[in-house]
CSV table of C-alpha atoms in Angstrom, one decimal:
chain,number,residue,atom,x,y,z
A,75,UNK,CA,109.8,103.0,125.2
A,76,UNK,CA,112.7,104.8,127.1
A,77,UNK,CA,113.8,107.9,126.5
A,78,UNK,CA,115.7,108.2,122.7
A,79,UNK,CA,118.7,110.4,121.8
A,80,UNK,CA,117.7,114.0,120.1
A,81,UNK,CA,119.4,115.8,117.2
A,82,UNK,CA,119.6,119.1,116.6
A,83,UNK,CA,118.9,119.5,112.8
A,84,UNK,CA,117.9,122.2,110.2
A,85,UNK,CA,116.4,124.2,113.1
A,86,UNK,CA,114.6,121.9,114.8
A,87,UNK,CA,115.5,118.5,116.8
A,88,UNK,CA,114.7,115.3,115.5
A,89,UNK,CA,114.3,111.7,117.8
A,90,UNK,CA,116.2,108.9,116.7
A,91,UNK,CA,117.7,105.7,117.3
A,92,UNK,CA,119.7,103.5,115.8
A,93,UNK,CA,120.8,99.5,115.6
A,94,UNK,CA,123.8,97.8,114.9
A,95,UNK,CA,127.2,98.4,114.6
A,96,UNK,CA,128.3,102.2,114.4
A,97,UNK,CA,131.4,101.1,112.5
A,98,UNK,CA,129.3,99.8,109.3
A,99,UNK,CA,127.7,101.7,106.3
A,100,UNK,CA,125.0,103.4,107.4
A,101,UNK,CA,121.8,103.5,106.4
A,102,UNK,CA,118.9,105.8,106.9
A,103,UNK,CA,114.8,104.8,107.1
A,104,UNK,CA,112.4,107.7,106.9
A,105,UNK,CA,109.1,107.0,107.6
A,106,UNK,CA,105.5,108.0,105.9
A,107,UNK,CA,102.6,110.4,106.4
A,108,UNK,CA,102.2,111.2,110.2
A,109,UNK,CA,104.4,108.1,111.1
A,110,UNK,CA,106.6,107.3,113.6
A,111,UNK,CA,110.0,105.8,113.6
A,112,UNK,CA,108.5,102.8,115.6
A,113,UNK,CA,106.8,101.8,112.3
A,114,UNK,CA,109.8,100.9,111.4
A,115,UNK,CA,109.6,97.6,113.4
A,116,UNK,CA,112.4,97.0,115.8
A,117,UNK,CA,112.7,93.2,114.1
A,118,UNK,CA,113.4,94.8,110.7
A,119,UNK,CA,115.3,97.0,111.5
A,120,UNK,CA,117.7,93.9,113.4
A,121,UNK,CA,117.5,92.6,110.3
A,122,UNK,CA,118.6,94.7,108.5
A,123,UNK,CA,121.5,95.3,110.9
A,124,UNK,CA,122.5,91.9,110.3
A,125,UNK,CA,122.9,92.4,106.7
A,126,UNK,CA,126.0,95.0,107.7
A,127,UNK,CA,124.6,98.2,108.2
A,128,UNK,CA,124.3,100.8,110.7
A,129,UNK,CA,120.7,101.6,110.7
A,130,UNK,CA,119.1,104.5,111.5
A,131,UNK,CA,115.1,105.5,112.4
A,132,UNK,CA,114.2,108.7,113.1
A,133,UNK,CA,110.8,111.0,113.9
A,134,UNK,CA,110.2,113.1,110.8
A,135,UNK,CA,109.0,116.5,112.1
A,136,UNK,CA,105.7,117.1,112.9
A,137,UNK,CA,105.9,113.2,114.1
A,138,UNK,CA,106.6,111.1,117.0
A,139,UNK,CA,108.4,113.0,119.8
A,140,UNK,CA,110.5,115.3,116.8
A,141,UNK,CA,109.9,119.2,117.0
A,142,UNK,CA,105.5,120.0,116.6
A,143,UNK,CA,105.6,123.1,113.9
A,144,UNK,CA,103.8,125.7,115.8
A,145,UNK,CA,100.1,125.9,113.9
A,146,UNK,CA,100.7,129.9,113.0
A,147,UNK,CA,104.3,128.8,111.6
A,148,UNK,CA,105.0,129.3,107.6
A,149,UNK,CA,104.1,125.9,105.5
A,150,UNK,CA,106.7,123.5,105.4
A,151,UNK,CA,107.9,121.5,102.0
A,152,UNK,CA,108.8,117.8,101.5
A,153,UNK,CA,112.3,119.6,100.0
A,154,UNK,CA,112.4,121.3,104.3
A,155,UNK,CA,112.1,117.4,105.5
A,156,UNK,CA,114.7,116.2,102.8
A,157,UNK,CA,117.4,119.0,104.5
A,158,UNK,CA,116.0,118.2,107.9
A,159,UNK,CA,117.3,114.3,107.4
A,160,UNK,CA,120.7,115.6,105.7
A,161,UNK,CA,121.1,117.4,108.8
A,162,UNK,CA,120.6,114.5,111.1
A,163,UNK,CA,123.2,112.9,109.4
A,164,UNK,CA,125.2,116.0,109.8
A,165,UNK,CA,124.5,115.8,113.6
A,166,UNK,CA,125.9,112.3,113.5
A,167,UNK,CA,129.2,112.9,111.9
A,168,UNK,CA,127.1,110.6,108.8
A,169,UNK,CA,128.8,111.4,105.4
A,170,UNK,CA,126.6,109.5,103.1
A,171,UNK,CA,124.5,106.8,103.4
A,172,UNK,CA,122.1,104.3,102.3
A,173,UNK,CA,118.2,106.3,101.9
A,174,UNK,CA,115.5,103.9,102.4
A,175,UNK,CA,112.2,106.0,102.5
A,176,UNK,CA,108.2,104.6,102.8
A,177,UNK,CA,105.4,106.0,101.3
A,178,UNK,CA,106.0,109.8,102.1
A,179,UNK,CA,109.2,108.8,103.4
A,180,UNK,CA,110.1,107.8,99.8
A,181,UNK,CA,108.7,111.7,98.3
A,182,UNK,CA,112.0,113.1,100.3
A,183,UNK,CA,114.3,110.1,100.0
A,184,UNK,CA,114.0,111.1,96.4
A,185,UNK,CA,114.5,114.5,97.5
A,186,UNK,CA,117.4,113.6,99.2
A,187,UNK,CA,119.1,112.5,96.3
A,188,UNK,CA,118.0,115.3,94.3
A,189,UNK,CA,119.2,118.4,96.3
A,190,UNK,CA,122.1,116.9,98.1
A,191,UNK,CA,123.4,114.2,95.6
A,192,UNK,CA,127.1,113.9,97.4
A,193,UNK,CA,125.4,112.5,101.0
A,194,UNK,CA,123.5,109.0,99.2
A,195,UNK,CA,125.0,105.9,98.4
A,196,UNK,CA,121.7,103.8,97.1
A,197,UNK,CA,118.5,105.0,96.9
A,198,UNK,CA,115.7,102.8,98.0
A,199,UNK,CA,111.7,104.1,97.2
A,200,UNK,CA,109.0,102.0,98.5
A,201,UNK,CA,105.1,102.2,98.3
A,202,UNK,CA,106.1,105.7,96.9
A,203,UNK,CA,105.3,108.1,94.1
A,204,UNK,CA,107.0,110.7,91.9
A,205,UNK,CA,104.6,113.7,93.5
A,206,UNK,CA,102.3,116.5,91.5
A,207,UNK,CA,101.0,116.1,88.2
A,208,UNK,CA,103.5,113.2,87.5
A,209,UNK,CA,101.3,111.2,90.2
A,210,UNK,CA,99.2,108.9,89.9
A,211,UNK,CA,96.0,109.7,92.5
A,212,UNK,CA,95.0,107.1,95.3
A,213,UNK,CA,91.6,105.4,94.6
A,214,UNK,CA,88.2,106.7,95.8
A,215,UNK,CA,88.7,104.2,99.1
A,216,UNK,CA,92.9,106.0,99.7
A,217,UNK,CA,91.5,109.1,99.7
A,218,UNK,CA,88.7,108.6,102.2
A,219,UNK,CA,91.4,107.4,104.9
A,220,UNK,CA,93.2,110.6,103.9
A,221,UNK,CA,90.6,112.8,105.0
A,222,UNK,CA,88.8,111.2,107.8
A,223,UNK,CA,88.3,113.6,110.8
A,224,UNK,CA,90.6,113.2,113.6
A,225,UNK,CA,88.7,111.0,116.8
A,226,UNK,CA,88.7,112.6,120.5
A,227,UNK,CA,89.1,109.9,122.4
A,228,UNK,CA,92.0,106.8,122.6
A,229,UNK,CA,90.0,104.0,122.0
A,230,UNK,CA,88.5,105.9,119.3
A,231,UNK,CA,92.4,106.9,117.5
A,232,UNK,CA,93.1,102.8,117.6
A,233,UNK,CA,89.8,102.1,116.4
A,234,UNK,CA,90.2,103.9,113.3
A,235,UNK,CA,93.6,103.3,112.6
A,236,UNK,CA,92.4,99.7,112.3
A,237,UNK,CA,90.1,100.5,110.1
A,238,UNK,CA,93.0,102.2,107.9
A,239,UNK,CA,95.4,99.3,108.4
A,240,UNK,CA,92.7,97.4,107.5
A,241,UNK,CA,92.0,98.4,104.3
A,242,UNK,CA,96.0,99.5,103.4
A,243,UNK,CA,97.0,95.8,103.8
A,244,UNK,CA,96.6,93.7,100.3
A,245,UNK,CA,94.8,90.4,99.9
A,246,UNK,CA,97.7,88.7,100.1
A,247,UNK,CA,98.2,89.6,103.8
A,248,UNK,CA,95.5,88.1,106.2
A,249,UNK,CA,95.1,91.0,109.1
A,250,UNK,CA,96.4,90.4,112.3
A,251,UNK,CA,94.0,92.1,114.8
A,252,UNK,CA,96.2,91.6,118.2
A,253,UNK,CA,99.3,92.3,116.4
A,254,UNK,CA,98.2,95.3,114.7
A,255,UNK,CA,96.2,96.8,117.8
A,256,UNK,CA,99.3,96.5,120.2
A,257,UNK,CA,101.6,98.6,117.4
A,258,UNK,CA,99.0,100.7,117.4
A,259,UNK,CA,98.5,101.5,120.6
A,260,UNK,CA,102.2,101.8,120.9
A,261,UNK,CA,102.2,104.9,118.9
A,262,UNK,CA,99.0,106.6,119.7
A,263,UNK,CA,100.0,106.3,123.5
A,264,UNK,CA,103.8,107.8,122.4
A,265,UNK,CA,102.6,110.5,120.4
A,266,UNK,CA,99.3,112.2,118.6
A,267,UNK,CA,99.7,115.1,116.4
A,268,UNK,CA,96.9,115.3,114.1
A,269,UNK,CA,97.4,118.8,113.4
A,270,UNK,CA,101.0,117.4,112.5
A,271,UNK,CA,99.8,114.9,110.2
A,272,UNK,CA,97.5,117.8,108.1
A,273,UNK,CA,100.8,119.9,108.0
A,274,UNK,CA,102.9,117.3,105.8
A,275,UNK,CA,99.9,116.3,103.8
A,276,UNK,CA,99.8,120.2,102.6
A,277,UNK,CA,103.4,119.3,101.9
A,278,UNK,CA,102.8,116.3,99.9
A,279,UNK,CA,99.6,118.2,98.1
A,280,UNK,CA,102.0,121.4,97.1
A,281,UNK,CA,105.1,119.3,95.6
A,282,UNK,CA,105.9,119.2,92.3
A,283,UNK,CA,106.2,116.1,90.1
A,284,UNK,CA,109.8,114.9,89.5
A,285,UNK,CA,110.0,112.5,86.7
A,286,UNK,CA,112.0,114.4,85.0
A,287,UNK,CA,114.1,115.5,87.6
A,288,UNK,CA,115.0,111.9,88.4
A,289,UNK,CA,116.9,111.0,85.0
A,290,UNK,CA,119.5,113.2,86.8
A,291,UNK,CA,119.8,109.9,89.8
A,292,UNK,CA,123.4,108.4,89.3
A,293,UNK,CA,123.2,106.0,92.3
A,294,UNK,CA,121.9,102.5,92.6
A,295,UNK,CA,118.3,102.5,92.8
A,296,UNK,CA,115.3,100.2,94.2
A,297,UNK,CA,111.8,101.0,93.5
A,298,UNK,CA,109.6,98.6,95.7
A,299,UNK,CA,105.7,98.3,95.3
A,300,UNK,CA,102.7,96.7,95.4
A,301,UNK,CA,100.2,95.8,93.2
A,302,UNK,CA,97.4,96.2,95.4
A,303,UNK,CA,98.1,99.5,96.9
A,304,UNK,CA,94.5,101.8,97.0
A,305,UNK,CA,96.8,105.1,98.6
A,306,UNK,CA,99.6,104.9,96.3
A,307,UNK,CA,98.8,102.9,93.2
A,308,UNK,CA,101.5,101.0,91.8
A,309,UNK,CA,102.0,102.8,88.4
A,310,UNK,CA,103.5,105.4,90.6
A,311,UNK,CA,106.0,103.2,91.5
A,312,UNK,CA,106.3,101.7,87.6
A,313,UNK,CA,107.1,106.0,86.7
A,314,UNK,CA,109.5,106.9,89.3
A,315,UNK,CA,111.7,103.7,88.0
A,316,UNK,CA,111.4,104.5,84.3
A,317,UNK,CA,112.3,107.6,85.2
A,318,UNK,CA,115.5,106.4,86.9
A,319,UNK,CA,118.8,105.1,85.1
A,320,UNK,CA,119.4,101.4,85.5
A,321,UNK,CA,116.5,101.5,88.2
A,322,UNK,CA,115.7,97.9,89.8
A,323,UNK,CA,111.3,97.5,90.0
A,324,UNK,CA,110.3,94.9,92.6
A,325,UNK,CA,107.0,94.9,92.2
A,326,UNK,CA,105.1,92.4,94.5
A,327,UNK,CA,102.0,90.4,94.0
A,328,UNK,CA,99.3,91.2,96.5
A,329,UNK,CA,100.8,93.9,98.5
A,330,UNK,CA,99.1,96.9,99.4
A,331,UNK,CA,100.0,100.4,100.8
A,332,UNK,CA,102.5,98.4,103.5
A,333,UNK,CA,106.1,96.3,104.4
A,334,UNK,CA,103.8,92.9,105.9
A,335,UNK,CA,106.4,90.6,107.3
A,336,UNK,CA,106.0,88.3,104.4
A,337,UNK,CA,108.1,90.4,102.3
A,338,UNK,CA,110.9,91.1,104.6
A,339,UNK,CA,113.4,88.5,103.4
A,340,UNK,CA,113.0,90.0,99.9
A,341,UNK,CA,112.9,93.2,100.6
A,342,UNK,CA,116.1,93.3,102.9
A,343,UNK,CA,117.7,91.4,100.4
A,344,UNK,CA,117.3,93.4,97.7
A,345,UNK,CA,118.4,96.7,99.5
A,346,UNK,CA,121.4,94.9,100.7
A,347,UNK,CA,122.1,93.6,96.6
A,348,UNK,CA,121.7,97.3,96.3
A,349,UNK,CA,124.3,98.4,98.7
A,350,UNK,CA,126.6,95.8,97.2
A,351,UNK,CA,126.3,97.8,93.6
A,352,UNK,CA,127.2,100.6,95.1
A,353,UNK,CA,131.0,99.3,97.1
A,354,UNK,CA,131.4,97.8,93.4
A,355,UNK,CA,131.1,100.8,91.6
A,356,UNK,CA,133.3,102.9,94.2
């Protein structure tokens, strides 16, 4: 990848990039635990694009080629990464948008909507939990690939983020080894911050639930999940919209603790029936 545009934002800078047409709605992805933007693949986010929107993918901190949080640094919160995306839509003159947020990604899209109500349009939760002891826990198998030690060597980081892929994907997605070892490599060859990744899973493991919390949500929201998801079991997704008015559940058969390709059309779909709630209701 060639060099991407920075933003400064709530301190610290932020990569991005976005796709489409900068006259359009915008929308914002924000990615999981020790992600990068380029998880966001570039096809969906085309897709998306095509729907009308001006998408957005960015480097959370502690991620990608974003700011590293210096090890001696205070802890950080999942309510610090919510401000640091409001303020890379400051940084791009961004008013409000559409949040779309995976996994962790989907802990501070809720945020987002939470602390700084006025700057969403929709809000979009996938693979993605309500946080603290309104959680439900991952199974025995989701928390192993949490807390496997980090490997020394290249070969070694690909190898076991295989392994993790591996067992994330639901049976209703065959694994794709060539596929799957070429994203991989992509990102451990961008960027590798393991330090990074325990840094926002202290963040995760010191938030607070938020059922409650979310009754306040007055935009349109989608809550998107799998059945088969071992790091983020699906009656998380079931609480977070309950806990939402007029929340929309897609749950899918057979998906695990990922977006496969499969689900795309659906899935793009569905945020853009979202967005359309939202222009009727202004």
């Amino acid at each position: 990848m060639g060099p991407m545009p920075r933003a400064k934002s709530n301190g610290i800078e932020l990569e991005y990039e976005t796709f489409g047409d900068e006259t359009r709605t915008p929308l914002l992805l924000i990615g999981g635990l020790g992600t990068q933007m380029i998880s966001w693949d570039e096809e969906f986010c085309q897709l998306l694009a095509s729907r009308g929107f001006r998408v957005v993918r960015f480097d959370n901190r502690d991620a990608g080629l974003s700011t590293w949080i210096e090890s001696n640094a205070p802890p950080y919160t999942l309510d610090d990464m919510a401000a640091d995306a409001v303020g890379l839509l400051d940084a791009l003159e961004i008013r409000s948008a559409h949040i779309v947020g995976a996994s962790m990604g989907g802990f501070i899209a809720q945020l987002i909507v939470l602390n700084h109500p006025d700057r969403v349009l929709t809000l979009t939760s996938m693979i993605s939990g309500p946080n603290g002891e309104d959680g439900v826990r991952p199974t025995p198998e989701g928390t192993a690939l949490l807390l496997m030690p980090a490997p020394q060597t290249r070969e070694e980081r690909i190898d076991q983020n295989l392994t993790a892929k591996r067992l994330l994907l639901g049976p209703a997605d065959p694994f794709d080894d060539a596929y799957e070892r070429a994203k991989i490599a992509r990102a451990v060859d961008r960027a590798y911050n393991p330090a990074g990744f325990m840094r926002q899973l202290q963040a995760i493991a010191a938030a607070p639930g938020r059922l409650k919390r979310l009754s306040a949500v007055r935009v349109p929201a989608l809550v998107v999940h799998g059945d088969a998801d071992i790091l983020v079991p699906v009656d998380n997704g079931r609480r977070v919209a309950a806990a939402i008015p007029g929340a929309r559940m897609l749950e899918i058969k057979g998906m695990g603790h990922d977006i496969p390709k499969r689900v795309w059309p659906e899935v793009i779909d569905a945020i853009a029936e979202l967005a359309h709630q939202s222009t009727v209701k202004c």
